[in-house]
PDB file of C-alpha atoms in Angstrom:
ATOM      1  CA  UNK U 251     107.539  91.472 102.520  1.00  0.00           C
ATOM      2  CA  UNK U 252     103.747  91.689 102.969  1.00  0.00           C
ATOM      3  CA  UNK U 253     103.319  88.740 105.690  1.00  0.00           C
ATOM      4  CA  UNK U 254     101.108  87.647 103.267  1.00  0.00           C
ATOM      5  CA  UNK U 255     102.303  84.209 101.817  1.00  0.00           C
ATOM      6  CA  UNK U 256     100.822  82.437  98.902  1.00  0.00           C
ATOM      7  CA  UNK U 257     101.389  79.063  97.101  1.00  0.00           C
ATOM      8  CA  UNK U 258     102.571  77.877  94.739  1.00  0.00           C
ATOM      9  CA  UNK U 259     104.172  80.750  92.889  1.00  0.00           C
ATOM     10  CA  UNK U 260     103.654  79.495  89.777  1.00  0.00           C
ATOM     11  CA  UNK U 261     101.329  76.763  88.254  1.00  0.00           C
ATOM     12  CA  UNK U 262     100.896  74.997  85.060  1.00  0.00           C
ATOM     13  CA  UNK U 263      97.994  72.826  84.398  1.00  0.00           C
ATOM     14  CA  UNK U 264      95.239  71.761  81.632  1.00  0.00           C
ATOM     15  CA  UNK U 265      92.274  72.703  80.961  1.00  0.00           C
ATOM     16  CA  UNK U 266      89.385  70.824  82.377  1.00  0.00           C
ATOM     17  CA  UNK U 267      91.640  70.173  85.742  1.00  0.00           C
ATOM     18  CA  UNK U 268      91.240  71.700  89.197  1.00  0.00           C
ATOM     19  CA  UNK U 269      93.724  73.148  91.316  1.00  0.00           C
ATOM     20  CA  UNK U 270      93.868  74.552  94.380  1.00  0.00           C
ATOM     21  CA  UNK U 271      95.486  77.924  95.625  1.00  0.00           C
ATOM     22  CA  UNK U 272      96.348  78.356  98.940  1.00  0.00           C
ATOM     23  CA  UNK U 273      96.762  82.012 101.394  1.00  0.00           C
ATOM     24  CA  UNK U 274      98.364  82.255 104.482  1.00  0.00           C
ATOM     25  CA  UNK U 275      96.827  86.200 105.616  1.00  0.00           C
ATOM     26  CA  UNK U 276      99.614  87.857 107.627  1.00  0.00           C
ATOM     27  CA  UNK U 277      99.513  87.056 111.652  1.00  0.00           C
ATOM     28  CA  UNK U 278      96.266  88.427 113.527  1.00  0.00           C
ATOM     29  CA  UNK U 279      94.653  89.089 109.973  1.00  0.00           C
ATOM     30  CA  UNK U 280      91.442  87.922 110.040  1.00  0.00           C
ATOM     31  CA  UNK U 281      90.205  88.987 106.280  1.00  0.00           C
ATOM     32  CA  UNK U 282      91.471  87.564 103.532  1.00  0.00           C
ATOM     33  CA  UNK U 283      90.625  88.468  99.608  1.00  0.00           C
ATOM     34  CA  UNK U 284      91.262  86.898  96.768  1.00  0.00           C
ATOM     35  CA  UNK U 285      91.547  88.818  93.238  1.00  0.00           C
ATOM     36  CA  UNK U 286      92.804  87.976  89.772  1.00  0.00           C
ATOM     37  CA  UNK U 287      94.751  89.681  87.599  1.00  0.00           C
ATOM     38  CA  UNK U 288      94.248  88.704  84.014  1.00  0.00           C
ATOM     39  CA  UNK U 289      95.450  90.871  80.625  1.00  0.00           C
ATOM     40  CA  UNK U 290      92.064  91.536  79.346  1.00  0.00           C
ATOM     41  CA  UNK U 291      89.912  91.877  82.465  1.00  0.00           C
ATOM     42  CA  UNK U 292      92.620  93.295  84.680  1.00  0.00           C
ATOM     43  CA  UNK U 293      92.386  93.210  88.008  1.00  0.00           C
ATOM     44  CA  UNK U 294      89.233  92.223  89.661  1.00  0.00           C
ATOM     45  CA  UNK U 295      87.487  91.051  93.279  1.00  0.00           C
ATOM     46  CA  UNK U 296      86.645  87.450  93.233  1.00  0.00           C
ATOM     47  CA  UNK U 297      85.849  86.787  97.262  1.00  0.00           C
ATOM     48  CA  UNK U 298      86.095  87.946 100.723  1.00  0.00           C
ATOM     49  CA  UNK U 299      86.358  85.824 103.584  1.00  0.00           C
ATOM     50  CA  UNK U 300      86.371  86.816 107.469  1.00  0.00           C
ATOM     51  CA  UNK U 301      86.837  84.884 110.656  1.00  0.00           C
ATOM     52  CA  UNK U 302      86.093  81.844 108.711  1.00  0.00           C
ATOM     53  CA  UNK U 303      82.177  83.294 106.805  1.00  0.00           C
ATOM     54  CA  UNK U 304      82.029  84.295 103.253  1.00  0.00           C
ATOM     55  CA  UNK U 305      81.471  88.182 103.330  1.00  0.00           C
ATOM     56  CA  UNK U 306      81.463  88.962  99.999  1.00  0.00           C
ATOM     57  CA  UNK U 307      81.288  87.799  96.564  1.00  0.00           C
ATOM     58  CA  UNK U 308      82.386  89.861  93.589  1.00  0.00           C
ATOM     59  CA  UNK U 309      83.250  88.064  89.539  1.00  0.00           C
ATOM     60  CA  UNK U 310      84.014  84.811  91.034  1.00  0.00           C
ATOM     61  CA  UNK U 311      82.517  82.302  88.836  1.00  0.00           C
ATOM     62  CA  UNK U 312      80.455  79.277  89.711  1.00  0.00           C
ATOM     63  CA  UNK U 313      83.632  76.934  88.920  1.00  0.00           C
ATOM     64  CA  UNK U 314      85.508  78.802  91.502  1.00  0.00           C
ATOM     65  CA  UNK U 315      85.170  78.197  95.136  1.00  0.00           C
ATOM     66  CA  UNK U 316      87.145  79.697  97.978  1.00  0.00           C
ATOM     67  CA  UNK U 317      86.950  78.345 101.759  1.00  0.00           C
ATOM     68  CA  UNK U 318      88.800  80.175 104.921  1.00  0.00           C
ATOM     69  CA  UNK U 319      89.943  77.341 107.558  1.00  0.00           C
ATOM     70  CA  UNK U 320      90.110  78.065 111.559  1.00  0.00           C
ATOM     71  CA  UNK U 321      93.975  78.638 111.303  1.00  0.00           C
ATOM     72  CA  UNK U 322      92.458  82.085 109.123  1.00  0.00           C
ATOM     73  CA  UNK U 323      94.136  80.336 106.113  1.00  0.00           C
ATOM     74  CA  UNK U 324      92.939  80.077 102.858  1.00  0.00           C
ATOM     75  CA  UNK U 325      91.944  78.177  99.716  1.00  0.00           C
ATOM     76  CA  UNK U 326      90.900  79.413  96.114  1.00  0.00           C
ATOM     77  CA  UNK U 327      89.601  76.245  94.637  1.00  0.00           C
ATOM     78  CA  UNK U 328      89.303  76.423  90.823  1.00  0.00           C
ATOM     79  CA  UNK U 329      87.699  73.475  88.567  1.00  0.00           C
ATOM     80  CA  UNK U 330      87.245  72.555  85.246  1.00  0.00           C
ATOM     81  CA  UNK U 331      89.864  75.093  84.196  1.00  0.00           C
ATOM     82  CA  UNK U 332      89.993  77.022  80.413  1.00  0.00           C
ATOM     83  CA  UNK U 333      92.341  78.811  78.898  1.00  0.00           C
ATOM     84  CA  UNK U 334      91.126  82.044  79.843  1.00  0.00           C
ATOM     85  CA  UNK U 335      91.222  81.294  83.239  1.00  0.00           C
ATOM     86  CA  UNK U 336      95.024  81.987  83.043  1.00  0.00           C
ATOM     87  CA  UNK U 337      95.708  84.921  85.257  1.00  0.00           C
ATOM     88  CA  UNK U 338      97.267  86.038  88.653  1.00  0.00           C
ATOM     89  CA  UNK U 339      96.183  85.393  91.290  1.00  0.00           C
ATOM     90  CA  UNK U 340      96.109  87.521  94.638  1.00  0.00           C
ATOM     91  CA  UNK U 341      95.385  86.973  97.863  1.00  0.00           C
ATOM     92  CA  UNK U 342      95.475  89.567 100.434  1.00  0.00           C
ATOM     93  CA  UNK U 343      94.781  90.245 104.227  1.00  0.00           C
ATOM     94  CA  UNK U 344      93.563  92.948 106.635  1.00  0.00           C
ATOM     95  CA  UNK U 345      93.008  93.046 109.864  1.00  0.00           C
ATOM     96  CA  UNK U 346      89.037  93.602 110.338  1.00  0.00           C
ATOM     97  CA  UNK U 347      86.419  93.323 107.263  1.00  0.00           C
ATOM     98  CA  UNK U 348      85.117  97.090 107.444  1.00  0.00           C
ATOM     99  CA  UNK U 349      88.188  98.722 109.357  1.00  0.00           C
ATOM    100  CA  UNK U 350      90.206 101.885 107.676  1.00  0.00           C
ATOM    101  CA  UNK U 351      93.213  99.437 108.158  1.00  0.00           C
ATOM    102  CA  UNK U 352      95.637  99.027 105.146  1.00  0.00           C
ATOM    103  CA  UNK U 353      94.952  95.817 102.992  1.00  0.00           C
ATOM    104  CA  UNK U 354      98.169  93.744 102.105  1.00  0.00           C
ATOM    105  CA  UNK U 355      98.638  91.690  98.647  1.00  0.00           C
ATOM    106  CA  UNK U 356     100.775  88.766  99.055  1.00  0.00           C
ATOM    107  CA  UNK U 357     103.238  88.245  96.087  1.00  0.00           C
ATOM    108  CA  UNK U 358     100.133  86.262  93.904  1.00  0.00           C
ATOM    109  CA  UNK U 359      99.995  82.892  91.829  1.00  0.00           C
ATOM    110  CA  UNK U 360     100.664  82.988  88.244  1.00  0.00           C
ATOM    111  CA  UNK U 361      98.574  80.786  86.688  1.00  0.00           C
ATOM    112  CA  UNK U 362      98.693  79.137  83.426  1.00  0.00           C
ATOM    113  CA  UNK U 363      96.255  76.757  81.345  1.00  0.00           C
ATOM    114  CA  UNK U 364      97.411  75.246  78.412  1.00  0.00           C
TER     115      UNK U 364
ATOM    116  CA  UNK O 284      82.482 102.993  80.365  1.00  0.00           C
ATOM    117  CA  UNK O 285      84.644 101.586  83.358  1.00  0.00           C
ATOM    118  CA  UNK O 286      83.552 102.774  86.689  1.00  0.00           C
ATOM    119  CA  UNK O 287      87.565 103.586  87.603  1.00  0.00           C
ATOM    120  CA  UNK O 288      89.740 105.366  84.345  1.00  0.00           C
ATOM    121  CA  UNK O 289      92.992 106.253  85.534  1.00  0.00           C
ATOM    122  CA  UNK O 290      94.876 108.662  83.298  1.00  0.00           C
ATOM    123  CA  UNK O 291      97.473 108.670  81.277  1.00  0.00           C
ATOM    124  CA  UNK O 292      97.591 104.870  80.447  1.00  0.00           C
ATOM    125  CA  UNK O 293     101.328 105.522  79.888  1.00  0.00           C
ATOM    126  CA  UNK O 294     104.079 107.680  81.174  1.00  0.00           C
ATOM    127  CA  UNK O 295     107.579 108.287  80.370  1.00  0.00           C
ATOM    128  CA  UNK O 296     109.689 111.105  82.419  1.00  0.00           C
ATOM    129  CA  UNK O 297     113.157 111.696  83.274  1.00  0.00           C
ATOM    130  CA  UNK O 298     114.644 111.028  86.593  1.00  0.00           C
ATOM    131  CA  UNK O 299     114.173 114.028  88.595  1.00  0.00           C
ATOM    132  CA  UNK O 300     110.770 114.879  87.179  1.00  0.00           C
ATOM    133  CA  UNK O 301     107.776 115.670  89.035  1.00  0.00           C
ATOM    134  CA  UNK O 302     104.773 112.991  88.030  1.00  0.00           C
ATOM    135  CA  UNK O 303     101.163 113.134  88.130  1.00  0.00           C
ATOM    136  CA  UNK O 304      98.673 110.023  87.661  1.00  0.00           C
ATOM    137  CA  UNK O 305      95.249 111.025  87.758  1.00  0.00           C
ATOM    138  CA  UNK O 306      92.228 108.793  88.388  1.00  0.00           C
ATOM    139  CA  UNK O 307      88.207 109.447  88.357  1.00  0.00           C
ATOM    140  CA  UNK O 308      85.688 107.328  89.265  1.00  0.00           C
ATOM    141  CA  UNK O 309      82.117 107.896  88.826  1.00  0.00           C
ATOM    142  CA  UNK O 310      80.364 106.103  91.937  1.00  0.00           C
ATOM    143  CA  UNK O 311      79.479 106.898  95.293  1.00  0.00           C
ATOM    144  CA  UNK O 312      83.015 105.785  97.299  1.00  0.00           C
ATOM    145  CA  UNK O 313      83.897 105.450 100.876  1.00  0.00           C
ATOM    146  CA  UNK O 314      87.552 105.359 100.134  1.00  0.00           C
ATOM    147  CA  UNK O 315      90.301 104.721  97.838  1.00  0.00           C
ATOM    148  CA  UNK O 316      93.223 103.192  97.455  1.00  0.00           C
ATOM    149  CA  UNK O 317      96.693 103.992  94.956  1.00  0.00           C
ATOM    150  CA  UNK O 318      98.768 100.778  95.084  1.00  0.00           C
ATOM    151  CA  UNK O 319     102.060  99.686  92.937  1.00  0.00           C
ATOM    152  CA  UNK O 320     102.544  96.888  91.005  1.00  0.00           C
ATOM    153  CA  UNK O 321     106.322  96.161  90.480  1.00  0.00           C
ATOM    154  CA  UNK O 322     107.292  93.712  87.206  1.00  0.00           C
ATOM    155  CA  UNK O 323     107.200  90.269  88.699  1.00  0.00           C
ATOM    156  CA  UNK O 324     103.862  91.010  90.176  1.00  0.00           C
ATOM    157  CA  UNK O 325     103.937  91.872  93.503  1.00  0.00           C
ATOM    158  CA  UNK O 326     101.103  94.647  94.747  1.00  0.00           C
ATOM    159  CA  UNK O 327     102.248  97.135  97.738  1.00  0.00           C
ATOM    160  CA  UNK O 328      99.599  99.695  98.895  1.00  0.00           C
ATOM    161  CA  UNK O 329     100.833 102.896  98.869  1.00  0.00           C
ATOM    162  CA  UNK O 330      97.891 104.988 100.325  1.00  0.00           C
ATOM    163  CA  UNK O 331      94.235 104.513 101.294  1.00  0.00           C
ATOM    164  CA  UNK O 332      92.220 107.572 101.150  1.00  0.00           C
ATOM    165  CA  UNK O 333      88.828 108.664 101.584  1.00  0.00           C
ATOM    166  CA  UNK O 334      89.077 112.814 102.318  1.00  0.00           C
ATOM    167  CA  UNK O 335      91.721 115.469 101.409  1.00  0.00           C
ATOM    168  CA  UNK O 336      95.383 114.124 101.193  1.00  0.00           C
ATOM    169  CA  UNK O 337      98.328 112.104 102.788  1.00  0.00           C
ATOM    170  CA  UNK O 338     102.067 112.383 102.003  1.00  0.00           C
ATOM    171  CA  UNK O 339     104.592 109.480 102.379  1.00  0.00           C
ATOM    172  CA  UNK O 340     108.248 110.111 101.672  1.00  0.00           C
ATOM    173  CA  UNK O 341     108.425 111.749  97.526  1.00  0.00           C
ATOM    174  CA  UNK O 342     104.537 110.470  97.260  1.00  0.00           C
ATOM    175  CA  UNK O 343     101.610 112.630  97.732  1.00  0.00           C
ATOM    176  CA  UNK O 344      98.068 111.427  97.241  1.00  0.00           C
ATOM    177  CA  UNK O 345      94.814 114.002  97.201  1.00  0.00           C
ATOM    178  CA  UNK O 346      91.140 113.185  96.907  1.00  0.00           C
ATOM    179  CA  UNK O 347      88.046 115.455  96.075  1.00  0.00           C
ATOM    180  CA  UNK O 348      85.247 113.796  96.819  1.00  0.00           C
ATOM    181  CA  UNK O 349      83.228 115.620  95.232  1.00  0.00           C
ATOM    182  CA  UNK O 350      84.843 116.314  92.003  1.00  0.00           C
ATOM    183  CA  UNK O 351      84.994 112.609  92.642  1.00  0.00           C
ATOM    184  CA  UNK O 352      88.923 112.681  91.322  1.00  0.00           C
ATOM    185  CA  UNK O 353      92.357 111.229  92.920  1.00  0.00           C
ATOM    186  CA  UNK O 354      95.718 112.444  92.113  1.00  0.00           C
ATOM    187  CA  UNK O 355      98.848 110.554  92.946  1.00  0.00           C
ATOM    188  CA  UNK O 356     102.076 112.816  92.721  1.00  0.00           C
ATOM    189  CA  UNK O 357     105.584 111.789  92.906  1.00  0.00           C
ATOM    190  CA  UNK O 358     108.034 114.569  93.315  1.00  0.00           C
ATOM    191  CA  UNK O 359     112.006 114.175  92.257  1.00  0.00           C
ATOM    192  CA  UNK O 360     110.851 110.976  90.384  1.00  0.00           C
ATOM    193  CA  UNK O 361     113.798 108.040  90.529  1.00  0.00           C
ATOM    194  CA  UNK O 362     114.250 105.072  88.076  1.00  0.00           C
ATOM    195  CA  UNK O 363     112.904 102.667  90.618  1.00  0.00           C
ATOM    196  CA  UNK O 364     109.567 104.418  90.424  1.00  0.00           C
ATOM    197  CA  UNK O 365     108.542 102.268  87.476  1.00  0.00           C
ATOM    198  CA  UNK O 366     106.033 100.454  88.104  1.00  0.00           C
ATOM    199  CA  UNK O 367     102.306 100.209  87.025  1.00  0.00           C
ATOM    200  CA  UNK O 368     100.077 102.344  89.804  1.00  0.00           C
ATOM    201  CA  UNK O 369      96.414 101.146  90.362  1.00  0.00           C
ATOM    202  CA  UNK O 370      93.954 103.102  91.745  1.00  0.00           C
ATOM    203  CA  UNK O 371      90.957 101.318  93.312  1.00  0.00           C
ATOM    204  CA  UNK O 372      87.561 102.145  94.985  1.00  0.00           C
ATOM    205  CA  UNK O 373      85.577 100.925  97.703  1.00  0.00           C
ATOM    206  CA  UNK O 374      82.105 101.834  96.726  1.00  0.00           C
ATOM    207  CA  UNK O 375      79.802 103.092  99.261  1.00  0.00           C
ATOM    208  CA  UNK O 376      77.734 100.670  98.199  1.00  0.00           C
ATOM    209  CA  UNK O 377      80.227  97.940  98.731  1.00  0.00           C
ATOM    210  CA  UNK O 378      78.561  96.545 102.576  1.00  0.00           C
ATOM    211  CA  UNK O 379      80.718  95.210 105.174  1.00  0.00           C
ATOM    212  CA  UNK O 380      83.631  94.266 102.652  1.00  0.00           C
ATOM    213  CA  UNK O 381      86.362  96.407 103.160  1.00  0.00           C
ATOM    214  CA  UNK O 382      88.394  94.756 100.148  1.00  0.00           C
ATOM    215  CA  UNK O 383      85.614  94.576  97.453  1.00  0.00           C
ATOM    216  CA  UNK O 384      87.642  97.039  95.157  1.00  0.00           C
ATOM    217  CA  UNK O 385      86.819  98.091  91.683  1.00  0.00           C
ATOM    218  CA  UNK O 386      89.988  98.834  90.179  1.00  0.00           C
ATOM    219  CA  UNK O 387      91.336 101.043  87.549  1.00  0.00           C
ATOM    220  CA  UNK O 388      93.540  99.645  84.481  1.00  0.00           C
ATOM    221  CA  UNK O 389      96.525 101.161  85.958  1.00  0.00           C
ATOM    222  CA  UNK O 390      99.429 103.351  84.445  1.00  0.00           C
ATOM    223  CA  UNK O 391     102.431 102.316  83.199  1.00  0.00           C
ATOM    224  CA  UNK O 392     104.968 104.678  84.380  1.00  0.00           C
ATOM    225  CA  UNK O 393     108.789 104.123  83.127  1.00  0.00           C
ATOM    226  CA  UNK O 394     111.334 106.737  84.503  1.00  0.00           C
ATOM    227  CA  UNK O 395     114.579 106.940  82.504  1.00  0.00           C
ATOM    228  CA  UNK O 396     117.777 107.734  84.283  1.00  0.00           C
TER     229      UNK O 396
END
């Protein structure tokens, strides 16, 4: 076990809805990242949050929207879904934004659009 | 051309075998990263790197920065070995993100009692 807890495990919804994923970062974490996972793209760097501020942005598209709450929680917010946004996706933690410290993957959120 | 090709895309071995994955990237990095992706999902970071090389348990990971290659070795290899392994980058160019990785497409390695 990570400490790194995501919901929901899995999710089924269609396209053109919005759904939110939520990341609790493991205790005294204070980044949190969110990747997906998909078959033809792999694994790639949507977002980096820390102490609350957007740090970093990698293929996140405009659709997508993350947010990192006092409580060092987090939410992937993604709209007006399409079938190829159907992926997993990963949220992970570490303790400072530019440390040598270990980053943690929670378990993920498999995502399907139908 | 992916920035991140990890080598061999597949690998089968025998239980006992001794395995190499190899991965080459062909940016400017300040570290990297071999992590394992069991079936059901789940990502565990096995080693972060960014000079020379670090041993935990039958895993040994080695870097040469300036051949700009990673090898990730696992000695007296076990059926619950298999697993995909992902190597990923931090580019130097990467700023203050620690977790802006570019990843590799992983190996698939199966290890038959």
């Amino acid at each position: 076990d990570s400490g790194v807890t995501q919901t929901p495990k899995h999710l089924i919804t269609a396209t053109g809805q919005r759904v939110t994923l939520r990341c609790s970062p493991r205790s005294g974490d204070l980044s949190v990242y969110w990747y997906q996972q998909s078959l033809d793209q792999g694994l790639q760097f949507l977002i980096h949050y820390y102490n609350g501020e957007e740090r970093a942005k990698g293929n996140i598209l405009e659709r997508f929207s993350a947010q990192q709450f006092p409580d060092l929680h987090s939410e992937l917010n993604l709209s007006s879904l399409e079938l190829g946004d159907s992926a997993l996706y990963f949220c992970a933690s570490s303790v400072r934004a530019n440390s040598g410290n270990t980053i943690y993957f929670g378990e993920g959120s498999w995502l399907t659009v139908v | 051309k992916n920035e991140v090709e990890q080598s061999p895309q597949n690998l089968t071995a025998q239980e006992g075998e001794f395995i190499t994955i190899n991965c080459s990237y062909s940016v400017g990095i300040s570290a990297l990263h071999w992590l394992q992706q069991h079936p059901g999902g789940g990502i565990v970071s096995l080693f972060m790197l960014s000079s020379g090389k670090k041993k935990h348990g039958r895993l040994i990971a080695t870097i040469n920065i300036q051949e700009k290659h990673s090898s990730l070795h696992i000695t007296a290899s076990h059926p619950r070995d298999s697993a995909v392994y992902i190597c990923a980058v931090r580019m130097s160019a990467g700023g203050t993100s620690y977790g802006k990785l570019t990843f590799g497409q992983g190996t698939i390695l199966t290890v038959h009692p």
